[in-house]
Amino acid sequence: LHDALLIYHGDAAGTHYSTLTQIDRKNVAKLREVWRYEAPDAGPTQSTPLIIDGVMYVVSAKQKVIALDAAKGSVRWTFDSGVGTGNPTRGLAWWAEGNQKRVFASVGPYIYSIDAKTGVADKDFGIQGRIDLRENLRGSAEENVFAATTPPVVYQDLLIVGGRVSEVTPA
């Protein structure tokens, strides 16, 4: 699998460039629509899908994570945390080791680890499959604000998350 497919913005430098060569200036006009997928909830999306092992992982406007058969467009599974907001998510992260394959999704103030095959939250990750990114800031988690603004980055066994926090001290 080509690394450019696993990294938001094309590569580690965020150049928006892919070294893939199947589509170029000579054949791009010959492309045609094969299938179309309508997301389950209305609203704008600012997400870059991941395509891995024939599966396309996408994020809806309300942060539902959907796995599609990349060749047919049919839904394999949908993960809905029930927390979805109108904030943009912008994408997902991928991690694999042996038979374990995970998709990481930011939803509101949480990061979820989702089994890439089943769409079920990984109960061994954080608390019941999620980590509250507001915890361990000043004050209680409920008093803090955190919103992920880009997909997390996986480096070895680290999950690096960037985001936005409140500009005021919790009460």
Coordinates of N, CA and C in Angstrom, one line a residue:
L1 N 0.8 -1.2 0.0 CA 0.0 0.0 0.0 C 0.9 1.2 0.0
H2 N 0.5 2.2 -0.8 CA 1.3 3.4 -0.9 C 1.1 4.3 0.2
D3 N 2.2 4.8 0.8 CA 2.1 5.7 2.0 C 1.2 6.9 1.8
A4 N 1.2 7.5 0.6 CA 0.4 8.7 0.3 C -1.1 8.5 0.6
L5 N -1.5 7.2 0.5 CA -2.9 7.0 0.8 C -3.3 6.9 2.3
L6 N -2.3 6.9 3.1 CA -2.5 6.8 4.5 C -2.3 8.1 5.3
I7 N -1.9 9.1 4.6 CA -1.5 10.4 5.2 C -2.4 11.5 4.7
Y8 N -2.9 12.2 5.7 CA -3.7 13.4 5.3 C -2.9 14.4 4.6
H9 N -3.4 15.0 3.5 CA -2.7 15.9 2.6 C -1.7 15.3 1.8
G10 N -1.7 14.0 1.6 CA -0.9 13.3 0.6 C 0.5 12.8 1.1
D11 N 1.1 13.5 1.9 CA 2.4 13.0 2.5 C 2.7 13.6 3.8
A12 N 3.8 13.3 4.4 CA 4.1 13.8 5.8 C 4.4 15.3 5.8
A13 N 4.7 15.8 4.6 CA 4.9 17.3 4.5 C 3.7 18.0 4.2
G14 N 2.6 17.3 4.0 CA 1.3 18.0 3.7 C 1.3 18.7 2.4
T15 N 2.0 18.2 1.4 CA 2.1 18.8 0.1 C 0.9 18.7 -0.8
H16 N -0.1 17.9 -0.5 CA -1.3 17.7 -1.3 C -0.9 17.0 -2.6
Y17 N 0.1 16.2 -2.6 CA 0.6 15.6 -3.8 C 0.7 14.1 -3.6
S18 N 0.4 13.4 -4.6 CA 0.5 11.9 -4.6 C 1.4 11.5 -5.7
T19 N 2.3 10.5 -5.4 CA 3.1 10.0 -6.5 C 2.5 8.9 -7.3
L20 N 1.2 8.6 -7.0 CA 0.5 7.6 -7.9 C 0.4 8.1 -9.3
T21 N 0.5 7.2 -10.2 CA 0.6 7.6 -11.7 C -0.5 7.0 -12.6
Q22 N -1.5 6.3 -12.1 CA -2.5 5.8 -13.0 C -3.3 6.8 -13.7
I23 N -3.6 8.0 -13.0 CA -4.3 9.0 -13.6 C -3.4 10.2 -13.8
D24 N -3.4 10.7 -15.1 CA -2.5 11.8 -15.4 C -3.3 12.8 -16.4
R25 N -2.6 13.8 -16.9 CA -3.2 14.8 -17.7 C -3.7 14.2 -19.0
K26 N -3.1 13.1 -19.5 CA -3.5 12.5 -20.7 C -4.8 11.7 -20.6
N27 N -5.1 11.1 -19.5 CA -6.3 10.2 -19.4 C -7.4 10.7 -18.4
V28 N -7.1 11.8 -17.7 CA -8.1 12.3 -16.8 C -9.5 12.6 -17.4
A29 N -9.5 13.1 -18.6 CA -10.8 13.4 -19.3 C -11.6 12.1 -19.6
K30 N -11.0 10.9 -19.6 CA -11.7 9.7 -19.8 C -12.3 9.1 -18.6
L31 N -12.1 9.7 -17.4 CA -12.7 9.2 -16.2 C -14.2 9.3 -16.3
R32 N -14.9 8.4 -15.7 CA -16.4 8.4 -15.6 C -16.8 8.0 -14.2
E33 N -18.0 8.4 -13.8 CA -18.5 8.0 -12.5 C -18.9 6.6 -12.5
V34 N -18.5 5.8 -11.5 CA -18.8 4.4 -11.4 C -19.9 4.2 -10.4
W35 N -19.8 4.9 -9.3 CA -20.8 4.9 -8.2 C -20.8 6.2 -7.4
R36 N -21.8 6.4 -6.7 CA -22.0 7.6 -5.9 C -22.5 7.2 -4.5
Y37 N -22.1 7.9 -3.5 CA -22.6 7.6 -2.2 C -23.1 8.9 -1.6
E38 N -24.3 8.8 -1.1 CA -24.9 10.0 -0.4 C -24.8 9.7 1.1
A39 N -24.2 10.6 1.8 CA -23.9 10.5 3.3 C -25.3 10.5 4.0
P40 N -25.3 9.8 5.2 CA -26.6 9.7 5.9 C -27.1 10.9 6.6
D41 N -26.3 11.9 6.7 CA -26.8 13.2 7.3 C -26.3 14.4 6.5
A42 N -27.2 15.4 6.5 CA -27.0 16.6 5.7 C -25.9 17.5 6.3
G43 N -25.3 18.3 5.5 CA -24.3 19.2 6.0 C -23.0 19.1 5.2
P44 N -22.2 20.1 5.4 CA -20.9 20.1 4.7 C -19.9 19.1 5.3
T45 N -19.1 18.6 4.5 CA -18.0 17.7 5.0 C -16.6 18.3 4.5
Q46 N -15.6 18.2 5.3 CA -14.3 18.7 4.9 C -13.3 17.5 5.2
S47 N -13.7 16.4 4.7 CA -12.9 15.2 5.0 C -12.3 14.5 3.8
T48 N -11.1 14.0 4.0 CA -10.4 13.2 3.0 C -10.6 11.7 3.4
P49 N -11.1 10.9 2.5 CA -11.3 9.5 2.8 C -10.0 8.8 2.7
L50 N -10.0 7.6 3.4 CA -8.9 6.7 3.3 C -9.4 5.5 2.5
I51 N -8.5 5.0 1.6 CA -8.8 3.7 0.9 C -7.7 2.7 1.2
I52 N -8.1 1.7 1.9 CA -7.1 0.6 2.3 C -7.7 -0.7 2.1
D53 N -7.0 -1.6 1.4 CA -7.4 -3.0 1.1 C -8.8 -3.1 0.6
G54 N -9.1 -2.2 -0.4 CA -10.4 -2.2 -1.1 C -11.6 -1.6 -0.3
V55 N -11.3 -1.0 0.8 CA -12.3 -0.4 1.6 C -12.1 1.1 1.7
M56 N -13.1 1.9 1.4 CA -13.0 3.4 1.6 C -13.7 3.8 2.9
Y57 N -12.9 4.5 3.7 CA -13.4 4.9 5.0 C -13.7 6.4 4.9
V58 N -14.9 6.8 5.2 CA -15.3 8.2 5.0 C -16.0 8.7 6.3
V59 N -16.1 10.0 6.5 CA -16.7 10.7 7.7 C -17.8 11.5 7.2
S60 N -19.0 11.4 7.8 CA -20.2 12.2 7.4 C -20.1 13.6 8.1
A61 N -21.1 14.4 7.8 CA -21.1 15.8 8.4 C -21.3 15.7 9.9
K62 N -21.9 14.7 10.4 CA -22.2 14.5 11.8 C -21.2 13.5 12.4
Q63 N -20.0 13.3 11.8 CA -18.9 12.5 12.3 C -19.3 11.0 12.4
K64 N -20.2 10.5 11.6 CA -20.4 9.1 11.5 C -19.2 8.6 10.6
V65 N -18.6 7.4 11.0 CA -17.6 6.8 10.2 C -18.2 5.7 9.4
I66 N -18.0 5.7 8.1 CA -18.7 4.7 7.2 C -17.6 4.0 6.4
A67 N -17.7 2.7 6.3 CA -16.8 1.9 5.5 C -17.6 1.4 4.3
L68 N -17.0 1.7 3.1 CA -17.7 1.4 1.8 C -16.8 0.5 1.1
D69 N -17.4 -0.4 0.3 CA -16.7 -1.2 -0.7 C -16.2 -0.2 -1.7
A70 N -14.9 -0.1 -1.9 CA -14.3 0.9 -2.8 C -14.6 0.7 -4.2
A71 N -14.9 -0.6 -4.6 CA -15.2 -0.9 -6.0 C -16.7 -0.7 -6.3
K72 N -17.6 -0.9 -5.4 CA -19.0 -0.9 -5.6 C -19.7 0.2 -5.0
G73 N -19.2 0.8 -3.9 CA -19.8 1.9 -3.2 C -20.8 1.4 -2.2
S74 N -21.0 0.1 -1.9 CA -21.9 -0.4 -1.0 C -21.4 -0.3 0.5
V75 N -22.3 0.0 1.4 CA -21.9 0.2 2.8 C -21.5 -1.2 3.4
R76 N -20.4 -1.2 4.1 CA -20.0 -2.4 4.9 C -20.4 -2.3 6.3
W77 N -20.2 -1.1 6.9 CA -20.6 -0.8 8.2 C -20.6 0.7 8.4
T78 N -21.3 1.1 9.5 CA -21.4 2.5 9.9 C -21.1 2.6 11.4
F79 N -20.2 3.5 11.8 CA -20.0 3.7 13.2 C -20.6 5.1 13.6
D80 N -21.5 5.1 14.5 CA -22.2 6.3 15.0 C -22.0 6.3 16.5
S81 N -21.2 7.3 17.0 CA -20.9 7.4 18.4 C -22.1 8.0 19.1
G82 N -23.0 8.7 18.4 CA -24.1 9.4 19.0 C -23.7 10.7 19.5
V83 N -22.5 11.1 19.3 CA -22.0 12.4 19.8 C -21.9 13.4 18.7
G84 N -21.9 13.0 17.5 CA -21.7 13.9 16.3 C -22.1 15.3 16.5
T85 N -21.3 16.2 16.0 CA -21.5 17.6 16.0 C -21.5 18.1 14.6
G86 N -21.6 19.4 14.4 CA -21.4 20.0 13.1 C -20.0 20.5 12.8
N87 N -19.1 20.2 13.7 CA -17.7 20.6 13.5 C -17.1 19.7 12.4
P88 N -16.2 20.3 11.6 CA -15.5 19.5 10.6 C -14.6 18.5 11.2
T89 N -14.4 17.3 10.7 CA -13.5 16.3 11.2 C -12.2 16.3 10.3
R90 N -12.4 16.4 9.0 CA -11.4 16.5 8.0 C -10.7 15.1 7.7
G91 N -11.0 14.1 8.4 CA -10.4 12.8 8.0 C -10.2 11.8 9.2
L92 N -9.6 10.7 8.8 CA -9.3 9.6 9.8 C -7.9 9.3 9.8
A93 N -7.5 8.4 10.8 CA -6.1 7.9 10.8 C -6.2 6.4 10.8
W94 N -5.2 5.7 10.3 CA -5.1 4.3 10.2 C -4.0 3.7 11.0
W95 N -4.2 2.6 11.7 CA -3.2 1.9 12.4 C -3.4 0.4 12.2
A96 N -2.3 -0.3 12.0 CA -2.4 -1.8 11.8 C -1.2 -2.4 12.4
E97 N -1.4 -3.6 13.1 CA -0.3 -4.4 13.6 C -0.8 -5.9 13.6
G98 N -0.2 -6.7 12.8 CA -0.7 -8.1 12.7 C -2.1 -8.1 12.1
N99 N -3.0 -8.8 12.8 CA -4.4 -8.9 12.4 C -5.2 -7.7 12.9
Q100 N -4.6 -6.9 13.8 CA -5.4 -5.7 14.3 C -5.3 -4.6 13.4
K101 N -6.5 -4.0 13.0 CA -6.5 -2.9 12.1 C -7.5 -1.9 12.7
R102 N -7.1 -0.7 12.9 CA -8.0 0.3 13.5 C -8.0 1.6 12.7
V103 N -9.2 2.2 12.8 CA -9.4 3.5 12.2 C -9.7 4.4 13.4
F104 N -9.0 5.6 13.4 CA -9.1 6.5 14.5 C -9.9 7.7 14.0
A105 N -11.0 8.1 14.8 CA -11.8 9.2 14.4 C -12.0 10.2 15.5
S106 N -12.0 11.5 15.2 CA -12.2 12.5 16.2 C -13.7 12.9 16.1
V107 N -14.4 12.8 17.2 CA -15.8 13.2 17.2 C -16.0 14.1 18.4
G108 N -16.3 15.4 18.2 CA -16.4 16.3 19.3 C -15.1 16.3 20.1
P109 N -15.2 16.2 21.4 CA -14.0 16.2 22.3 C -13.4 14.8 22.4
Y110 N -13.8 13.8 21.7 CA -13.3 12.5 21.8 C -12.5 12.0 20.6
I111 N -11.7 11.0 20.9 CA -11.0 10.2 19.8 C -11.5 8.8 20.0
Y112 N -11.9 8.2 18.9 CA -12.4 6.8 19.0 C -11.4 5.9 18.2
S113 N -11.2 4.7 18.7 CA -10.5 3.6 18.0 C -11.6 2.6 17.6
I114 N -11.7 2.4 16.2 CA -12.7 1.6 15.6 C -12.1 0.4 14.9
D115 N -12.6 -0.8 15.2 CA -12.1 -1.9 14.4 C -12.4 -1.8 13.0
A116 N -11.4 -1.8 12.1 CA -11.6 -1.5 10.7 C -12.4 -2.6 10.0
K117 N -12.5 -3.8 10.5 CA -13.3 -4.8 9.9 C -14.7 -4.8 10.3
T118 N -15.0 -4.5 11.5 CA -16.4 -4.6 12.0 C -17.1 -3.3 12.3
G119 N -16.3 -2.2 12.4 CA -16.9 -0.9 12.7 C -17.3 -0.8 14.2
V120 N -16.8 -1.6 15.1 CA -17.2 -1.6 16.5 C -16.0 -0.9 17.2
A121 N -16.3 -0.1 18.2 CA -15.3 0.6 19.0 C -14.4 -0.4 19.7
D122 N -13.1 -0.2 19.7 CA -12.2 -1.1 20.4 C -12.3 -0.9 21.9
K123 N -12.9 -1.8 22.6 CA -13.1 -1.6 24.1 C -11.9 -1.5 24.9
D124 N -10.7 -1.9 24.3 CA -9.4 -1.8 25.1 C -8.8 -0.5 24.9
F125 N -9.3 0.4 24.1 CA -8.8 1.7 23.9 C -9.5 2.7 24.8
G126 N -8.8 3.4 25.7 CA -9.4 4.4 26.6 C -10.4 3.7 27.4
I127 N -11.6 4.4 27.5 CA -12.7 3.9 28.2 C -13.8 3.6 27.2
Q128 N -14.1 2.3 27.0 CA -15.1 1.8 26.1 C -14.9 2.3 24.6
G129 N -13.6 2.3 24.2 CA -13.3 2.7 22.9 C -13.0 4.1 22.6
R130 N -13.0 5.0 23.6 CA -12.7 6.4 23.3 C -11.9 7.0 24.4
I131 N -11.3 8.1 24.1 CA -10.5 8.9 25.0 C -11.1 10.3 25.0
D132 N -11.4 10.9 26.1 CA -11.9 12.2 26.2 C -10.7 13.2 26.2
L133 N -10.6 14.0 25.1 CA -9.4 14.8 25.0 C -9.5 16.1 25.9
R134 N -10.5 16.2 26.6 CA -10.6 17.4 27.5 C -10.0 17.0 28.9
E135 N -9.8 15.7 29.1 CA -9.3 15.3 30.4 C -7.8 15.7 30.5
N136 N -7.4 15.9 31.7 CA -6.0 16.3 32.1 C -5.7 17.7 31.6
L137 N -6.7 18.5 31.2 CA -6.4 19.9 31.0 C -6.8 20.6 32.4
R138 N -6.8 21.9 32.5 CA -7.2 22.5 33.8 C -8.6 22.2 34.1
G139 N -8.9 21.9 35.3 CA -10.3 21.7 35.8 C -10.8 20.3 35.3
S140 N -12.1 20.1 35.5 CA -12.7 18.8 35.1 C -12.9 18.8 33.6
A141 N -13.1 17.6 33.1 CA -13.2 17.5 31.6 C -14.5 18.2 31.1
E142 N -15.6 18.2 31.9 CA -16.8 18.8 31.5 C -16.7 20.3 31.4
E143 N -15.7 20.9 32.1 CA -15.5 22.4 32.1 C -14.6 22.8 31.0
N144 N -13.9 21.9 30.3 CA -13.0 22.2 29.3 C -13.6 22.1 27.9
V145 N -12.9 22.7 26.9 CA -13.3 22.6 25.5 C -12.2 22.1 24.7
F146 N -12.4 21.1 23.9 CA -11.4 20.6 22.9 C -12.2 20.2 21.7
A147 N -11.6 20.6 20.5 CA -12.2 20.2 19.2 C -11.0 19.8 18.3
A148 N -11.0 18.6 17.9 CA -9.9 18.2 16.9 C -10.1 18.9 15.6
T149 N -9.1 19.5 15.0 CA -9.2 20.3 13.8 C -8.6 19.6 12.6
T150 N -7.9 18.5 12.8 CA -7.3 17.7 11.7 C -7.4 16.2 12.2
P151 N -7.2 15.3 11.2 CA -7.1 13.9 11.6 C -5.9 13.7 12.5
P152 N -6.0 12.7 13.4 CA -4.8 12.4 14.2 C -3.7 11.8 13.3
V153 N -2.5 11.8 13.8 CA -1.4 11.2 13.1 C -0.9 10.0 13.9
V154 N -0.7 8.9 13.3 CA -0.2 7.7 14.0 C 1.3 7.6 13.7
Y155 N 2.1 7.6 14.7 CA 3.5 7.4 14.6 C 3.9 6.2 15.5
Q156 N 4.3 5.1 14.9 CA 4.6 3.9 15.7 C 3.4 3.5 16.5
D157 N 3.5 3.6 17.9 CA 2.4 3.3 18.7 C 1.9 4.6 19.4
L158 N 2.1 5.7 18.8 CA 1.7 7.0 19.4 C 0.6 7.5 18.5
L159 N -0.4 8.1 19.1 CA -1.5 8.8 18.4 C -1.3 10.3 18.8
I160 N -1.1 11.1 17.8 CA -0.8 12.5 17.9 C -2.0 13.3 17.4
V161 N -2.6 14.1 18.3 CA -3.8 14.8 18.0 C -3.6 16.3 18.2
G162 N -4.0 17.0 17.2 CA -4.0 18.5 17.2 C -5.4 19.0 17.3
G163 N -5.5 20.1 17.9 CA -6.9 20.6 18.0 C -7.0 22.0 18.6
R164 N -8.2 22.4 19.0 CA -8.5 23.7 19.5 C -9.0 23.6 20.9
V165 N -8.5 24.4 21.8 CA -8.9 24.5 23.2 C -9.5 25.8 23.4
S166 N -10.2 26.0 24.5 CA -10.8 27.2 24.9 C -9.7 28.2 25.2
E167 N -10.0 29.5 25.0 CA -9.0 30.6 25.3 C -9.2 31.2 26.7
V168 N -10.2 30.6 27.5 CA -10.4 31.1 28.8 C -10.2 30.0 29.8
T169 N -9.9 30.4 31.0 CA -9.7 29.4 32.1 C -11.0 28.9 32.6
P170 N -11.1 27.6 32.8 CA -12.4 27.0 33.3 C -12.8 27.7 34.6
A171 N -14.0 27.8 34.9 CA -14.5 28.4 36.1 C -14.1 27.6 37.3

